[in-house]
Short mmCIF file of C-alpha atoms in Angstrom, two decimals:
data_model
loop_
_atom_site.label_atom_id
_atom_site.label_comp_id
_atom_site.label_asym_id
_atom_site.label_seq_id
_atom_site.Cartn_x
_atom_site.Cartn_y
_atom_site.Cartn_z
CA UNK Y 1 21.99 -9.42 -7.73
CA UNK Y 2 21.89 -6.83 -5.01
CA UNK Y 3 24.86 -6.47 -2.22
CA UNK Y 4 24.03 -7.86 0.90
CA UNK Y 5 23.70 -5.19 3.97
CA UNK Y 6 24.08 -5.90 7.72
CA UNK Y 7 22.24 -3.92 9.89
CA UNK Y 8 22.34 -3.69 13.46
CA UNK Y 9 20.10 -6.07 15.29
CA UNK Y 10 19.22 -3.23 17.77
CA UNK Y 11 18.45 -0.72 14.52
CA UNK Y 12 16.56 -3.53 13.06
CA UNK Y 13 14.18 -4.00 16.22
CA UNK Y 14 13.93 -0.21 16.82
CA UNK Y 15 12.66 -0.40 13.30
CA UNK Y 16 10.34 -2.99 13.10
CA UNK Y 17 8.76 -1.88 16.64
CA UNK Y 18 7.91 1.59 15.03
CA UNK Y 19 6.92 0.61 12.04
CA UNK Y 20 5.20 -2.75 12.36
CA UNK Y 21 1.74 -1.70 14.06
CA UNK Y 22 -1.67 -1.65 12.55
CA UNK Y 23 -2.44 1.96 13.73
CA UNK Y 24 0.28 3.56 11.95
CA UNK Y 25 -0.13 1.39 8.73
CA UNK Y 26 -3.81 2.39 8.65
CA UNK Y 27 -3.04 5.99 8.98
CA UNK Y 28 -0.08 6.38 6.69
CA UNK Y 29 -0.29 3.75 3.93
CA UNK Y 30 -3.04 5.29 1.61
CA UNK Y 31 -0.95 8.83 1.72
CA UNK Y 32 2.17 6.89 0.07
CA UNK Y 33 2.65 5.59 -3.52
CA UNK Y 34 2.72 2.14 -4.92
CA UNK Y 35 6.39 2.47 -5.54
CA UNK Y 36 6.82 3.77 -1.82
CA UNK Y 37 4.82 1.27 -0.04
CA UNK Y 38 6.68 -1.60 -2.06
CA UNK Y 39 9.77 -0.67 -0.88
CA UNK Y 40 8.46 -0.48 2.60
CA UNK Y 41 6.85 -4.12 2.50
CA UNK Y 42 9.94 -5.39 1.00
CA UNK Y 43 12.16 -4.16 3.88
CA UNK Y 44 10.02 -5.30 6.53
CA UNK Y 45 10.12 -8.66 4.86
CA UNK Y 46 13.66 -8.44 4.81
CA UNK Y 47 13.68 -7.76 8.50
CA UNK Y 48 11.32 -11.21 8.70
CA UNK Y 49 8.18 -8.97 9.14
CA UNK Y 50 5.84 -10.74 6.86
CA UNK Y 51 2.57 -10.05 8.21
CA UNK Y 52 3.53 -6.05 8.69
CA UNK Y 53 4.46 -5.81 5.09
CA UNK Y 54 1.44 -7.49 4.48
CA UNK Y 55 -0.75 -5.07 6.42
CA UNK Y 56 1.21 -2.37 4.94
CA UNK Y 57 0.29 -3.35 1.36
CA UNK Y 58 -3.04 -3.87 1.97
CA UNK Y 59 -3.87 -0.47 3.75
CA UNK Y 60 -2.30 1.02 1.15
CA UNK Y 61 -4.49 -0.93 -1.45
CA UNK Y 62 -8.08 0.04 -0.01
CA UNK Y 63 -7.63 3.72 -1.53
CA UNK Y 64 -5.50 2.39 -4.79
CA UNK Y 65 -8.23 3.19 -7.96
CA UNK Y 66 -8.57 0.69 -10.97
CA UNK Y 67 -5.12 1.76 -12.39
CA UNK Y 68 -3.04 1.56 -9.53
CA UNK Y 69 -0.79 -1.45 -8.73
CA UNK Y 70 -2.38 -2.90 -5.25
CA UNK Y 71 -5.88 -2.12 -6.33
CA UNK Y 72 -8.31 -5.08 -5.05
CA UNK Y 73 -12.04 -3.45 -5.93
CA UNK Y 74 -14.04 -4.27 -8.97
CA UNK Y 75 -14.39 -1.73 -11.96
CA UNK Y 76 -17.77 -1.45 -13.05
CA UNK Y 77 -18.05 -2.75 -16.43
CA UNK Y 78 -19.56 0.51 -17.50
CA UNK Y 79 -16.95 3.12 -15.98
CA UNK Y 80 -14.70 4.68 -18.29
CA UNK Y 81 -11.30 5.83 -17.22
CA UNK Y 82 -10.50 9.16 -17.96
CA UNK Y 83 -7.57 10.09 -20.01
CA UNK Y 84 -6.12 12.68 -17.08
CA UNK Y 85 -4.66 10.15 -15.20
CA UNK Y 86 -6.67 7.31 -15.61
CA UNK Y 87 -8.71 7.48 -12.38
CA UNK Y 88 -12.33 6.72 -12.33
CA UNK Y 89 -15.39 7.72 -9.96
CA UNK Y 90 -18.81 5.61 -9.66
CA UNK Y 91 -21.25 7.41 -11.55
CA UNK Y 92 -24.21 8.95 -9.59
CA UNK Y 93 -26.31 5.81 -10.41
CA UNK Y 94 -23.72 3.78 -8.77
CA UNK Y 95 -23.65 5.65 -5.32
CA UNK Y 96 -24.91 3.70 -2.34
CA UNK Y 97 -26.54 5.17 0.62
CA UNK Y 98 -24.87 3.89 3.66
#
């Protein structure tokens, strides 16, 4: 079991005020690794900011690829995962005009 730490209320409030915004989550979350967004979400949950933790994870997941922990999309049945990092891209036939 992890040790419990005490964070002064004003420090916790300042942290959640700074990091619990949809704008910052959408701007920053995609640039974080899965372990980094998980650590931030865990801290936010510990501070009682459940909704913000979910928003950070969801914003991060939007750019995750099929092999990433938070991936929420669908991998096409015929997609192959390259051995160099397991990243996939849709084939030109799968591209959609937007």
